[in-house]
CSV table of C-alpha atoms in Angstrom, one decimal:
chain,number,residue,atom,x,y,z
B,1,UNK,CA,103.3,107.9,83.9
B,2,UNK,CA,99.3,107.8,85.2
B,3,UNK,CA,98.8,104.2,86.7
B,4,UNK,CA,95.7,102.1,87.8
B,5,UNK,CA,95.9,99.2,89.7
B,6,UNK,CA,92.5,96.9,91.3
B,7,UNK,CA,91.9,94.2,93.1
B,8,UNK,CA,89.0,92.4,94.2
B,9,UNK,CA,87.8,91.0,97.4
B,10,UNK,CA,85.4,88.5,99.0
B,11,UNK,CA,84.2,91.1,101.7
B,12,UNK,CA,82.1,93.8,101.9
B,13,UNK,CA,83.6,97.9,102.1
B,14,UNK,CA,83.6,98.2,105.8
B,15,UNK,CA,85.5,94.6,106.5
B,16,UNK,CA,88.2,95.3,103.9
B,17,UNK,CA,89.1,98.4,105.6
B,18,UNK,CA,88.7,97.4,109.4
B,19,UNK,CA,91.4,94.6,107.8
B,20,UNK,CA,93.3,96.9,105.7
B,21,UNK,CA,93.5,99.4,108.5
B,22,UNK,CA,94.0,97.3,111.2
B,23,UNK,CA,97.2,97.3,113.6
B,24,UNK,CA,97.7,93.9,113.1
B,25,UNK,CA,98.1,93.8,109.5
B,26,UNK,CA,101.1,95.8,109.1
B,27,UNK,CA,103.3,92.9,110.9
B,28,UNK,CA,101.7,90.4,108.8
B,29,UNK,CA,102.7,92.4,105.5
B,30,UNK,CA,106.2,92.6,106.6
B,31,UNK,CA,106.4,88.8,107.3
B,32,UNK,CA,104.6,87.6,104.2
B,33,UNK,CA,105.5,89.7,101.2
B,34,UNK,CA,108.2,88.1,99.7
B,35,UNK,CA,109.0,91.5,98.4
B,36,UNK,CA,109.4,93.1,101.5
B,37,UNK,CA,112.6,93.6,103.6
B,38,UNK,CA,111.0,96.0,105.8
B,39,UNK,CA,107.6,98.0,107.1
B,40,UNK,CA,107.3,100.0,109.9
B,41,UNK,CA,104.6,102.5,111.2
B,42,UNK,CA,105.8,105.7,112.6
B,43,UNK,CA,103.0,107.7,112.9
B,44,UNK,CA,99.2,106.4,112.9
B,45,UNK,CA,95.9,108.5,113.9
B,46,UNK,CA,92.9,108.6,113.5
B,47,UNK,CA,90.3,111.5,114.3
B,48,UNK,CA,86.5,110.5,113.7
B,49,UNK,CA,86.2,109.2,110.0
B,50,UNK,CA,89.7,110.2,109.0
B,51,UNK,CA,92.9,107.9,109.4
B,52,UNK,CA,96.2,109.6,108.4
B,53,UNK,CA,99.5,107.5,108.9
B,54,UNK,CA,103.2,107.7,107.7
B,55,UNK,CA,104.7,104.5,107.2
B,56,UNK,CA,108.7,103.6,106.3
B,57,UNK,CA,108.7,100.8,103.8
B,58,UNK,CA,112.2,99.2,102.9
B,59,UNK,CA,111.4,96.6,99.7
B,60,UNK,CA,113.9,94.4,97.9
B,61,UNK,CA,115.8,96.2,95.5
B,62,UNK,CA,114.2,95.6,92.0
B,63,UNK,CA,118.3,95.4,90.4
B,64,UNK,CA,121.1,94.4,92.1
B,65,UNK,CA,123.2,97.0,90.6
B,66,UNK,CA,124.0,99.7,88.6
B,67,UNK,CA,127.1,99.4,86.1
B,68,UNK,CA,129.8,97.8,88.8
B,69,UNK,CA,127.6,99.6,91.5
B,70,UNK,CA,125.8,97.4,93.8
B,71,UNK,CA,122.2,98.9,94.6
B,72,UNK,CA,121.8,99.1,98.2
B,73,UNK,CA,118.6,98.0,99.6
B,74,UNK,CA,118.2,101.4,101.2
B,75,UNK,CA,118.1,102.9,97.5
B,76,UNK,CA,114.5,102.1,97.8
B,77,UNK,CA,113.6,102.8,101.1
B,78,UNK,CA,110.3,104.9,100.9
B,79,UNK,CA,107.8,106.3,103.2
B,80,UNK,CA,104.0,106.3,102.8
B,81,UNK,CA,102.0,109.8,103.9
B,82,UNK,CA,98.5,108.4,103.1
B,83,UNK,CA,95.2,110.0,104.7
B,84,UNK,CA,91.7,107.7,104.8
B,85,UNK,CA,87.8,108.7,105.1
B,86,UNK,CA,85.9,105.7,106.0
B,87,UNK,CA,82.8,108.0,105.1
B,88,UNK,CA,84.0,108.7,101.7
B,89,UNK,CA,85.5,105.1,101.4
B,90,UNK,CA,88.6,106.9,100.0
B,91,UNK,CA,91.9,108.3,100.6
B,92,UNK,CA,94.8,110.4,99.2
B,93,UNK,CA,98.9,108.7,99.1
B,94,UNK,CA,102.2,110.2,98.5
B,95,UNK,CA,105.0,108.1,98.7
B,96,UNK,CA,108.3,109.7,99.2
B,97,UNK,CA,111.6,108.4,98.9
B,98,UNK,CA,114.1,108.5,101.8
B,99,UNK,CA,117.0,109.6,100.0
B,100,UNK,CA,117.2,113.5,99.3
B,101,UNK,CA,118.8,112.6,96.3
B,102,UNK,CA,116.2,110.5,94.9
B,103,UNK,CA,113.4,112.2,96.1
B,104,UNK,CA,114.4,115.6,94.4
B,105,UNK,CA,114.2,113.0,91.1
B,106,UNK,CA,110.8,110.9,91.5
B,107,UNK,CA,107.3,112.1,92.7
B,108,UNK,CA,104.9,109.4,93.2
B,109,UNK,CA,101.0,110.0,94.6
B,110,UNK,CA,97.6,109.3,93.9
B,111,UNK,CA,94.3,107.9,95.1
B,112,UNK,CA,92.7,104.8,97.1
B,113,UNK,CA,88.9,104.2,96.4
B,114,UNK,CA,87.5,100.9,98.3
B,115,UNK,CA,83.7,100.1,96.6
B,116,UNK,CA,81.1,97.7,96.6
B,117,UNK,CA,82.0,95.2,93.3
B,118,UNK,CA,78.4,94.3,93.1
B,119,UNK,CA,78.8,90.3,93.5
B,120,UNK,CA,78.6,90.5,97.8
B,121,UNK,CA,82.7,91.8,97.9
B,122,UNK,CA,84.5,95.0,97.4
B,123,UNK,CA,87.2,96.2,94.5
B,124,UNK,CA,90.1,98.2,95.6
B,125,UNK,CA,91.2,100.7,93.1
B,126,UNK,CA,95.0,102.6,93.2
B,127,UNK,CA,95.1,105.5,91.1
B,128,UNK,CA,98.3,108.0,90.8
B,129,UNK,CA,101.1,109.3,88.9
B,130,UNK,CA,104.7,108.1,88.8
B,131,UNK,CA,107.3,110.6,87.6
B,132,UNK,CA,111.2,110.5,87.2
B,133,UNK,CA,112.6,113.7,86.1
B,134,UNK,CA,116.0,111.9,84.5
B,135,UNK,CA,116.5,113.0,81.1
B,136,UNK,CA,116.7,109.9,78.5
B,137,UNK,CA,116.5,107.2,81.3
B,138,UNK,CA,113.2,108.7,83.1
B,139,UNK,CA,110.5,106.6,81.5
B,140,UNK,CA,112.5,103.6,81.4
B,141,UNK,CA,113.2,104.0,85.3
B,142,UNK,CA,109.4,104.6,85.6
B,143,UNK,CA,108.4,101.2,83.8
B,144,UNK,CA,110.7,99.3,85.9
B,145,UNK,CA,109.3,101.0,89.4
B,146,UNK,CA,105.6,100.9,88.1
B,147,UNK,CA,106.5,96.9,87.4
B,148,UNK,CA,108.0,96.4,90.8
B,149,UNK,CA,104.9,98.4,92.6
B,150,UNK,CA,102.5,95.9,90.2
B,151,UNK,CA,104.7,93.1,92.3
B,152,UNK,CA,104.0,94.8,95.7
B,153,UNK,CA,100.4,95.4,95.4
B,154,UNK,CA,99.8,91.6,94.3
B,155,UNK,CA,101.8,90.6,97.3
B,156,UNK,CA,99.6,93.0,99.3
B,157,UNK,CA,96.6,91.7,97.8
B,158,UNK,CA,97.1,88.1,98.0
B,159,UNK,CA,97.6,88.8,102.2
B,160,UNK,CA,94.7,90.7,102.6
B,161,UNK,CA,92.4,88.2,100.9
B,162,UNK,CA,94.2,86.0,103.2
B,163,UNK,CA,93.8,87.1,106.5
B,164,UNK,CA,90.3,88.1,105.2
B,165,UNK,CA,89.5,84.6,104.5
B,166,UNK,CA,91.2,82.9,107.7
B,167,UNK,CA,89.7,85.9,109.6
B,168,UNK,CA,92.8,86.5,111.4
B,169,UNK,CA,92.5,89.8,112.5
Protein backbone atom coordinates (compact mmCIF):
# COMPACT_ATOMS: atom_id res chain seq x y z
CA UNK A 1 0.00 0.00 0.00
CA UNK A 2 1.76 3.51 -1.28
CA UNK A 3 0.64 6.24 1.36
CA UNK A 4 0.72 10.15 1.52
CA UNK A 5 0.14 12.04 4.39
CA UNK A 6 0.53 16.34 4.75
CA UNK A 7 0.25 18.76 7.11
CA UNK A 8 0.53 22.35 7.15
CA UNK A 9 2.20 24.84 9.29
CA UNK A 10 2.27 28.45 10.39
CA UNK A 11 6.17 28.73 10.02
CA UNK A 12 8.51 28.94 7.59
CA UNK A 13 11.01 25.64 6.38
CA UNK A 14 13.88 26.30 8.53
CA UNK A 15 11.69 26.96 11.96
CA UNK A 16 9.63 23.70 11.39
CA UNK A 17 12.71 21.71 11.31
CA UNK A 18 14.87 23.49 14.08
CA UNK A 19 11.38 22.47 16.00
CA UNK A 20 10.91 19.16 14.43
CA UNK A 21 14.51 18.34 15.00
CA UNK A 22 14.98 19.67 18.13
CA UNK A 23 16.04 17.73 21.47
CA UNK A 24 13.35 18.97 23.28
CA UNK A 25 10.56 17.84 21.24
CA UNK A 26 10.95 14.26 21.57
CA UNK A 27 9.91 14.46 25.39
CA UNK A 28 7.05 16.60 24.52
CA UNK A 29 5.74 13.93 21.94
CA UNK A 30 5.91 11.24 24.37
CA UNK A 31 3.97 13.32 27.01
CA UNK A 32 1.25 14.63 24.69
CA UNK A 33 0.26 12.06 22.15
CA UNK A 34 -2.42 10.45 23.48
CA UNK A 35 -1.37 7.61 21.26
CA UNK A 36 1.86 7.14 22.57
CA UNK A 37 2.99 4.84 25.44
CA UNK A 38 6.59 5.33 24.68
CA UNK A 39 9.50 7.34 22.65
CA UNK A 40 12.91 7.17 23.14
CA UNK A 41 16.10 8.32 21.21
CA UNK A 42 18.89 6.00 21.00
CA UNK A 43 21.02 7.27 18.55
CA UNK A 44 21.00 11.06 17.19
CA UNK A 45 23.87 12.82 14.91
CA UNK A 46 24.27 15.04 12.97
CA UNK A 47 27.34 15.79 10.51
CA UNK A 48 27.00 19.24 8.54
CA UNK A 49 23.52 19.35 6.73
CA UNK A 50 22.73 15.73 7.45
CA UNK A 51 20.83 14.46 10.70
CA UNK A 52 20.49 10.65 10.94
CA UNK A 53 18.70 9.22 14.24
CA UNK A 54 17.24 5.85 15.33
CA UNK A 55 14.45 6.20 17.55
CA UNK A 56 12.36 3.27 19.62
CA UNK A 57 8.74 4.18 19.57
CA UNK A 58 6.27 2.03 21.76
CA UNK A 59 2.35 3.27 20.63
CA UNK A 60 -0.92 2.01 22.02
CA UNK A 61 -1.89 -1.08 20.58
CA UNK A 62 -4.49 -0.31 17.74
CA UNK A 63 -6.61 -3.91 19.05
CA UNK A 64 -6.68 -5.22 22.26
CA UNK A 65 -6.46 -8.72 21.04
CA UNK A 66 -6.41 -11.27 18.75
CA UNK A 67 -9.03 -14.23 18.97
CA UNK A 68 -8.73 -14.84 23.06
CA UNK A 69 -5.13 -13.42 22.56
CA UNK A 70 -4.54 -10.24 24.29
CA UNK A 71 -2.19 -7.91 22.03
CA UNK A 72 0.75 -6.83 24.01
CA UNK A 73 1.66 -3.33 23.78
CA UNK A 74 5.18 -4.47 22.74
CA UNK A 75 3.43 -6.11 19.55
CA UNK A 76 3.91 -2.71 18.14
CA UNK A 77 6.95 -1.50 19.41
CA UNK A 78 8.90 0.04 16.36
CA UNK A 79 12.04 1.82 15.72
CA UNK A 80 12.56 4.73 13.37
CA UNK A 81 16.08 4.77 11.13
CA UNK A 82 15.38 8.17 9.44
CA UNK A 83 18.23 10.35 7.78
CA UNK A 84 17.54 14.49 7.18
CA UNK A 85 19.31 17.14 4.76
CA UNK A 86 18.39 20.49 5.86
CA UNK A 87 19.96 21.56 2.37
CA UNK A 88 17.68 19.46 0.46
CA UNK A 89 14.81 20.04 3.02
CA UNK A 90 14.25 16.23 2.90
CA UNK A 91 14.91 13.00 4.30
CA UNK A 92 14.56 9.16 3.89
CA UNK A 93 12.56 6.71 6.99
CA UNK A 94 12.36 3.15 7.58
CA UNK A 95 10.53 1.98 10.31
CA UNK A 96 11.19 -1.41 11.60
CA UNK A 97 9.43 -3.40 13.91
CA UNK A 98 11.15 -4.80 17.06
CA UNK A 99 9.82 -8.13 16.89
CA UNK A 100 11.82 -10.63 14.45
CA UNK A 101 8.76 -12.11 13.91
CA UNK A 102 6.88 -9.22 12.70
CA UNK A 103 9.48 -7.59 11.01
CA UNK A 104 10.25 -10.68 8.66
CA UNK A 105 6.19 -9.84 7.85
CA UNK A 106 5.84 -5.87 7.32
CA UNK A 107 8.25 -3.41 5.53
CA UNK A 108 7.40 0.10 6.04
CA UNK A 109 9.62 3.28 4.51
CA UNK A 110 9.44 6.25 2.53
CA UNK A 111 10.09 9.95 2.27
CA UNK A 112 9.91 13.41 4.38
CA UNK A 113 9.83 16.60 2.20
CA UNK A 114 9.37 19.89 4.40
CA UNK A 115 8.46 23.05 1.64
CA UNK A 116 7.43 26.43 1.58
CA UNK A 117 3.14 26.31 1.20
CA UNK A 118 3.23 29.64 -0.36
CA UNK A 119 0.87 31.54 2.28
CA UNK A 120 4.10 32.65 4.82
CA UNK A 121 4.12 28.61 6.40
CA UNK A 122 5.54 25.30 5.36
CA UNK A 123 3.62 21.81 4.31
CA UNK A 124 5.03 18.64 5.53
CA UNK A 125 4.65 15.86 3.16
CA UNK A 126 5.09 11.78 4.30
CA UNK A 127 5.48 9.60 1.46
CA UNK A 128 6.11 5.63 1.66
CA UNK A 129 5.09 2.19 1.25
CA UNK A 130 3.41 -0.16 3.80
CA UNK A 131 3.54 -3.87 3.12
CA UNK A 132 2.41 -7.02 5.02
CA UNK A 133 3.37 -10.18 3.41
CA UNK A 134 0.32 -12.36 5.16
CA UNK A 135 -1.61 -14.14 2.71
CA UNK A 136 -5.52 -13.20 2.82
CA UNK A 137 -5.25 -10.96 5.90
CA UNK A 138 -2.17 -8.63 4.48
CA UNK A 139 -4.11 -5.75 3.11
CA UNK A 140 -6.61 -5.76 5.80
CA UNK A 141 -3.67 -5.56 8.40
CA UNK A 142 -2.22 -2.76 6.20
CA UNK A 143 -5.55 -0.57 6.30
CA UNK A 144 -5.74 -0.90 9.99
CA UNK A 145 -1.72 0.14 10.49
CA UNK A 146 -2.01 2.87 7.70
CA UNK A 147 -5.36 4.11 9.92
CA UNK A 148 -3.52 3.97 13.19
CA UNK A 149 -0.18 5.86 11.55
CA UNK A 150 -3.04 8.52 10.10
CA UNK A 151 -3.83 8.75 14.13
CA UNK A 152 -0.08 9.25 15.07
CA UNK A 153 0.86 11.77 12.58
CA UNK A 154 -2.27 14.03 13.60
CA UNK A 155 -1.18 13.66 17.14
CA UNK A 156 2.29 14.66 15.93
CA UNK A 157 1.08 17.35 14.01
CA UNK A 158 -1.26 18.98 16.38
CA UNK A 159 2.16 19.24 18.93
CA UNK A 160 4.29 20.67 16.60
CA UNK A 161 1.88 23.44 15.53
CA UNK A 162 1.76 23.70 19.26
CA UNK A 163 5.00 24.19 20.50
CA UNK A 164 5.39 26.20 17.25
CA UNK A 165 2.83 28.56 18.25
CA UNK A 166 3.67 28.82 22.15
CA UNK A 167 7.31 28.91 20.91
CA UNK A 168 8.37 26.48 23.44
CA UNK A 169 11.39 25.28 22.25
Amino acid sequence: MNFKFTHDFDAPVEELERVMFHDGLIPLLEKRMPNIIKMEPLEIRRDGARLTRRVRYLPVPMISSIGVKKVEPEWMEFFEESSYDFKSHSGTFRNVPARRKIAALLSNSGTLRLESNGRGGSRQTIEGELCVSVFMVGKIAERIIHSNAIKLLEEQAAVVAGVLKSREL
